[in-house]
Amino acid sequence: MVKQISVFLENKPGSLMEMTRVLGENGIDMRAFSLAETSDFGIARLIVDDVYKTTTILKDAGFIHSVSSVLAVEIPDVPGGLCHVLEALKNEKVNVEYMYAFLGTKKDTAYMIFKVTHDREAAAALTRSGIVMAEQEDLSEL
Amino acid sequence: MPYYQESIETAPREQIRQWQDERLVKQVRHVWDNVPYYRRKMEEKGLTPDDIRSVDDLCKLPFLSKADLREAYPYGLVGTPLKDCVRIQSTSGTTGKRVVAFYTKEDIDLWEDCCARAIVAAGGTNEDVCQISYGYGLFTGGPGLNGGSHKVGCLTVPTSSGNTERQIMFIMDLSATILCCTPSYAAYIAETMKEMGLTPDKIPLKAGIFGAEAWSEEMRHDIEKGLGIKAYDIYGLTELSGPGVAFECSAQTGMHINEDHFIAEIIDPDTGEVLPDGCQGELVFTAITKKAFPLIRYRTRDICVLSREKCPCGRTHVKMSKPRGRSDDMLIIRGVNVFPSQIETVLLNKGYSANYQIIVDRVNHSDTLDVQVEMTQEMFTDNMGDISKRQKDLADGLRSMLGIGAKVTLVAPKSIVRSEGKAVRVIDKRKI
């Protein structure tokens, strides 16, 4: 499991830019990033190496945020790779709420962030199927 | 139960009525003799001072409104020679031209007595440290409560409004026990103290006297919780000296009007007909003791209810409800009357803060209502669905309260301007 930071963004020009500027100025490197939106506001979702440092910076800068747990799953970069993962989850009756890509440097593998309905059952199911996941402490290696 | 002026504040009804009868007759004579503007209005109705023999005859007299004050600006309604006037105060005026009110030395003394009554009703004594964070200068808030605080003998801290860090420094360093300011500024001070880690148990304040703008019960509750105090309402108008026309007691179920100085009536705002106690209508006041700016039947545009039910505090003067809003606060949106206070009630009931703005506009010949409210840390989750559901829940609550649909926009924290004086809640972009 890895930690994901969700940040509230008002639907106004510059909101997202302001957040990325604050993170950049403080030396935070985003490993994965996704932006979800409604017509009224957005939620930016970030994966970072140092969760504590990042949340402190966001709090001081006045950004509203929350932290949740997500799965960082290694997906072999071959056709059918993702399907294999999803099948394991389906068999465990776990639902995927959303997912997005993760920037890693390991050759021939892709990483994806999964937000699921049942974390522990999902992790167990994936492990049983031989699927590799990254933990928070592994992130800086990837 | 302490009172500032016990024999007056707890006088029997018959005594109050007698004061009002005597003083009204004298005041009408005073105005007839000294204020040609009002004398003309009386003459137009075929009236002379002899027609006014008691409070029963009050309803015969013509009204005065803000329009009259603007027309008579600046000296047209002064009741005493200028050499006897020692001060002006001028209203902050949310609409149109400024109102300039005049005072003799005695007028100021009576005004400050009224403010002193309010401070004592809030539990104030000469052992208290009373911080006045209302604006000082032309605005009546600062000078009024300052004078009242002196009379009670409190240690008066005249910080005026603004410089919130300094306000908090004095509250903490001097152990201020009473805070006087607008409710929106009190909410801002509470918010800032919370961010500084000052929890209610650390804050020395025990009471607050808040007024100069309409505020909801929900907002009172939030301020009381945030500062760890009992929050008292106070009411007044520059035209009637300033704060202190009415003040709340420990029962917190309405404000006692100082009936030895002001006669209150409730009228139907459209017909001018006087309504019985318990009916909602426009508040009209007649000042019966002050001389330099003596207004008869002044229409306040404030909508409220009067009650003469026995009050547990022992005061016998009539109580007015919190003004629901001013008749000129009221918006008409798609044909429906909307008061900002209604929107505030829904927001606070649903757990939002009072940091909001109402944007009214017209699109394709139809009025639109957008309520912008700040997102808070407590409300936020990663779950889009949950947030959208809460937004919809708020929109439903607004529709249910107002009778019309409103759009709800969640905005970034601190993006809505905080007020140090009267909060600007409404931005009306319609050009008619």
PDB file of N, CA, C and O in Angstrom, chain A residues 23-58:
ATOM      1  N   LEU A  23       4.573  23.159  -4.505  1.00  0.00           N
ATOM      2  CA  LEU A  23       5.286  21.900  -4.340  1.00  0.00           C
ATOM      3  C   LEU A  23       6.685  22.006  -4.950  1.00  0.00           C
ATOM      4  O   LEU A  23       7.680  21.575  -4.351  1.00  0.00           O
ATOM      5  N   GLY A  24       6.752  22.600  -6.144  1.00  0.00           N
ATOM      6  CA  GLY A  24       8.036  22.749  -6.824  1.00  0.00           C
ATOM      7  C   GLY A  24       9.022  23.558  -5.998  1.00  0.00           C
ATOM      8  O   GLY A  24      10.183  23.181  -5.825  1.00  0.00           O
ATOM      9  N   GLU A  25       8.546  24.666  -5.451  1.00  0.00           N
ATOM     10  CA  GLU A  25       9.430  25.538  -4.664  1.00  0.00           C
ATOM     11  C   GLU A  25       9.991  24.834  -3.443  1.00  0.00           C
ATOM     12  O   GLU A  25      11.034  25.203  -2.921  1.00  0.00           O
ATOM     13  N   ASN A  26       9.256  23.831  -2.976  1.00  0.00           N
ATOM     14  CA  ASN A  26       9.675  23.131  -1.761  1.00  0.00           C
ATOM     15  C   ASN A  26      10.351  21.800  -2.046  1.00  0.00           C
ATOM     16  O   ASN A  26      10.515  20.966  -1.155  1.00  0.00           O
ATOM     17  N   GLY A  27      10.694  21.602  -3.304  1.00  0.00           N
ATOM     18  CA  GLY A  27      11.467  20.421  -3.654  1.00  0.00           C
ATOM     19  C   GLY A  27      10.680  19.118  -3.638  1.00  0.00           C
ATOM     20  O   GLY A  27      11.259  18.045  -3.477  1.00  0.00           O
ATOM     21  N   ILE A  28       9.368  19.209  -3.786  1.00  0.00           N
ATOM     22  CA  ILE A  28       8.576  17.976  -3.809  1.00  0.00           C
ATOM     23  C   ILE A  28       8.480  17.473  -5.234  1.00  0.00           C
ATOM     24  O   ILE A  28       8.083  18.203  -6.144  1.00  0.00           O
ATOM     25  N   ASP A  29       8.852  16.225  -5.436  1.00  0.00           N
ATOM     26  CA  ASP A  29       8.789  15.608  -6.755  1.00  0.00           C
ATOM     27  C   ASP A  29       7.583  14.678  -6.775  1.00  0.00           C
ATOM     28  O   ASP A  29       7.488  13.757  -5.960  1.00  0.00           O
ATOM     29  N   MET A  30       6.655  14.942  -7.674  1.00  0.00           N
ATOM     30  CA  MET A  30       5.468  14.086  -7.747  1.00  0.00           C
ATOM     31  C   MET A  30       5.792  12.825  -8.532  1.00  0.00           C
ATOM     32  O   MET A  30       6.309  12.913  -9.639  1.00  0.00           O
ATOM     33  N   ARG A  31       5.479  11.642  -8.010  1.00  0.00           N
ATOM     34  CA  ARG A  31       5.750  10.376  -8.694  1.00  0.00           C
ATOM     35  C   ARG A  31       4.577   9.987  -9.566  1.00  0.00           C
ATOM     36  O   ARG A  31       4.739   9.356 -10.606  1.00  0.00           O
ATOM     37  N   ALA A  32       3.389  10.311  -9.107  1.00  0.00           N
ATOM     38  CA  ALA A  32       2.201  10.070  -9.922  1.00  0.00           C
ATOM     39  C   ALA A  32       1.216  11.184  -9.658  1.00  0.00           C
ATOM     40  O   ALA A  32       1.187  11.755  -8.565  1.00  0.00           O
ATOM     41  N   PHE A  33       0.440  11.485 -10.658  1.00  0.00           N
ATOM     42  CA  PHE A  33      -0.487  12.608 -10.539  1.00  0.00           C
ATOM     43  C   PHE A  33      -1.739  12.362 -11.373  1.00  0.00           C
ATOM     44  O   PHE A  33      -1.664  11.898 -12.499  1.00  0.00           O
ATOM     45  N   SER A  34      -2.872  12.684 -10.781  1.00  0.00           N
ATOM     46  CA  SER A  34      -4.125  12.548 -11.513  1.00  0.00           C
ATOM     47  C   SER A  34      -5.041  13.672 -11.096  1.00  0.00           C
ATOM     48  O   SER A  34      -4.971  14.161  -9.968  1.00  0.00           O
ATOM     49  N   LEU A  35      -5.858  14.114 -12.006  1.00  0.00           N
ATOM     50  CA  LEU A  35      -6.767  15.218 -11.702  1.00  0.00           C
ATOM     51  C   LEU A  35      -8.181  14.788 -12.023  1.00  0.00           C
ATOM     52  O   LEU A  35      -8.488  14.445 -13.149  1.00  0.00           O
ATOM     53  N   ALA A  36      -9.027  14.784 -11.011  1.00  0.00           N
ATOM     54  CA  ALA A  36     -10.427  14.431 -11.223  1.00  0.00           C
ATOM     55  C   ALA A  36     -11.244  15.702 -11.081  1.00  0.00           C
ATOM     56  O   ALA A  36     -10.931  16.561 -10.266  1.00  0.00           O
ATOM     57  N   GLU A  37     -12.259  15.816 -11.889  1.00  0.00           N
ATOM     58  CA  GLU A  37     -13.017  17.054 -11.768  1.00  0.00           C
ATOM     59  C   GLU A  37     -14.506  16.875 -11.978  1.00  0.00           C
ATOM     60  O   GLU A  37     -14.967  15.930 -12.615  1.00  0.00           O
ATOM     61  N   THR A  38     -15.237  17.792 -11.355  1.00  0.00           N
ATOM     62  CA  THR A  38     -16.646  17.970 -11.688  1.00  0.00           C
ATOM     63  C   THR A  38     -16.677  19.358 -12.336  1.00  0.00           C
ATOM     64  O   THR A  38     -15.631  19.980 -12.487  1.00  0.00           O
ATOM     65  N   SER A  39     -17.825  19.858 -12.696  1.00  0.00           N
ATOM     66  CA  SER A  39     -17.850  21.183 -13.310  1.00  0.00           C
ATOM     67  C   SER A  39     -17.545  22.254 -12.267  1.00  0.00           C
ATOM     68  O   SER A  39     -17.257  23.390 -12.596  1.00  0.00           O
ATOM     69  N   ASP A  40     -17.616  21.884 -10.992  1.00  0.00           N
ATOM     70  CA  ASP A  40     -17.503  22.894  -9.944  1.00  0.00           C
ATOM     71  C   ASP A  40     -16.147  22.970  -9.269  1.00  0.00           C
ATOM     72  O   ASP A  40     -15.741  24.016  -8.803  1.00  0.00           O
ATOM     73  N   PHE A  41     -15.459  21.835  -9.149  1.00  0.00           N
ATOM     74  CA  PHE A  41     -14.183  21.861  -8.438  1.00  0.00           C
ATOM     75  C   PHE A  41     -13.394  20.641  -8.864  1.00  0.00           C
ATOM     76  O   PHE A  41     -13.902  19.762  -9.563  1.00  0.00           O
ATOM     77  N   GLY A  42     -12.119  20.577  -8.448  1.00  0.00           N
ATOM     78  CA  GLY A  42     -11.309  19.429  -8.813  1.00  0.00           C
ATOM     79  C   GLY A  42     -10.644  18.822  -7.598  1.00  0.00           C
ATOM     80  O   GLY A  42     -10.524  19.461  -6.548  1.00  0.00           O
ATOM     81  N   ILE A  43     -10.266  17.575  -7.730  1.00  0.00           N
ATOM     82  CA  ILE A  43      -9.440  16.941  -6.705  1.00  0.00           C
ATOM     83  C   ILE A  43      -8.171  16.457  -7.401  1.00  0.00           C
ATOM     84  O   ILE A  43      -8.236  15.668  -8.349  1.00  0.00           O
ATOM     85  N   ALA A  44      -7.039  16.975  -6.946  1.00  0.00           N
ATOM     86  CA  ALA A  44      -5.756  16.517  -7.479  1.00  0.00           C
ATOM     87  C   ALA A  44      -5.260  15.403  -6.588  1.00  0.00           C
ATOM     88  O   ALA A  44      -5.290  15.516  -5.370  1.00  0.00           O
ATOM     89  N   ARG A  45      -4.808  14.320  -7.199  1.00  0.00           N
ATOM     90  CA  ARG A  45      -4.321  13.177  -6.411  1.00  0.00           C
ATOM     91  C   ARG A  45      -2.847  12.984  -6.693  1.00  0.00           C
ATOM     92  O   ARG A  45      -2.440  12.900  -7.854  1.00  0.00           O
ATOM     93  N   LEU A  46      -2.064  12.941  -5.652  1.00  0.00           N
ATOM     94  CA  LEU A  46      -0.610  12.870  -5.821  1.00  0.00           C
ATOM     95  C   LEU A  46      -0.027  11.683  -5.081  1.00  0.00           C
ATOM     96  O   LEU A  46      -0.455  11.356  -3.972  1.00  0.00           O
ATOM     97  N   ILE A  47       1.024  11.104  -5.707  1.00  0.00           N
ATOM     98  CA  ILE A  47       1.862  10.138  -5.009  1.00  0.00           C
ATOM     99  C   ILE A  47       3.230  10.796  -4.875  1.00  0.00           C
ATOM    100  O   ILE A  47       3.783  11.256  -5.879  1.00  0.00           O
ATOM    101  N   VAL A  48       3.738  10.866  -3.661  1.00  0.00           N
ATOM    102  CA  VAL A  48       5.044  11.513  -3.433  1.00  0.00           C
ATOM    103  C   VAL A  48       5.898  10.606  -2.562  1.00  0.00           C
ATOM    104  O   VAL A  48       5.389   9.677  -1.940  1.00  0.00           O
ATOM    105  N   ASP A  49       7.215  10.905  -2.511  1.00  0.00           N
ATOM    106  CA  ASP A  49       8.113  10.119  -1.670  1.00  0.00           C
ATOM    107  C   ASP A  49       7.899  10.425  -0.192  1.00  0.00           C
ATOM    108  O   ASP A  49       7.781   9.528   0.635  1.00  0.00           O
ATOM    109  N   ASP A  50       7.873  11.741   0.125  1.00  0.00           N
ATOM    110  CA  ASP A  50       7.805  12.137   1.526  1.00  0.00           C
ATOM    111  C   ASP A  50       6.409  12.722   1.827  1.00  0.00           C
ATOM    112  O   ASP A  50       6.141  13.883   1.600  1.00  0.00           O
ATOM    113  N   VAL A  51       5.533  11.848   2.335  1.00  0.00           N
ATOM    114  CA  VAL A  51       4.142  12.262   2.559  1.00  0.00           C
ATOM    115  C   VAL A  51       4.052  13.336   3.637  1.00  0.00           C
ATOM    116  O   VAL A  51       3.336  14.335   3.493  1.00  0.00           O
ATOM    117  N   TYR A  52       4.788  13.143   4.725  1.00  0.00           N
ATOM    118  CA  TYR A  52       4.713  14.084   5.837  1.00  0.00           C
ATOM    119  C   TYR A  52       5.152  15.482   5.411  1.00  0.00           C
ATOM    120  O   TYR A  52       4.485  16.488   5.680  1.00  0.00           O
ATOM    121  N   LYS A  53       6.287  15.552   4.687  1.00  0.00           N
ATOM    122  CA  LYS A  53       6.786  16.860   4.244  1.00  0.00           C
ATOM    123  C   LYS A  53       5.756  17.531   3.329  1.00  0.00           C
ATOM    124  O   LYS A  53       5.475  18.719   3.460  1.00  0.00           O
ATOM    125  N   THR A  54       5.194  16.740   2.432  1.00  0.00           N
ATOM    126  CA  THR A  54       4.254  17.308   1.471  1.00  0.00           C
ATOM    127  C   THR A  54       2.992  17.830   2.152  1.00  0.00           C
ATOM    128  O   THR A  54       2.523  18.930   1.852  1.00  0.00           O
ATOM    129  N   THR A  55       2.444  17.051   3.077  1.00  0.00           N
ATOM    130  CA  THR A  55       1.205  17.514   3.721  1.00  0.00           C
ATOM    131  C   THR A  55       1.472  18.749   4.576  1.00  0.00           C
ATOM    132  O   THR A  55       0.620  19.648   4.659  1.00  0.00           O
ATOM    133  N   THR A  56       2.646  18.827   5.178  1.00  0.00           N
ATOM    134  CA  THR A  56       2.985  20.011   5.971  1.00  0.00           C
ATOM    135  C   THR A  56       3.051  21.246   5.072  1.00  0.00           C
ATOM    136  O   THR A  56       2.530  22.312   5.409  1.00  0.00           O
ATOM    137  N   ILE A  57       3.677  21.089   3.914  1.00  0.00           N
ATOM    138  CA  ILE A  57       3.793  22.209   2.984  1.00  0.00           C
ATOM    139  C   ILE A  57       2.405  22.649   2.504  1.00  0.00           C
ATOM    140  O   ILE A  57       2.085  23.834   2.442  1.00  0.00           O
ATOM    141  N   LEU A  58       1.575  21.675   2.171  1.00  0.00           N
ATOM    142  CA  LEU A  58       0.231  22.011   1.689  1.00  0.00           C
ATOM    143  C   LEU A  58      -0.566  22.723   2.766  1.00  0.00           C
ATOM    144  O   LEU A  58      -1.274  23.696   2.507  1.00  0.00           O
TER     145      LEU A  58
END
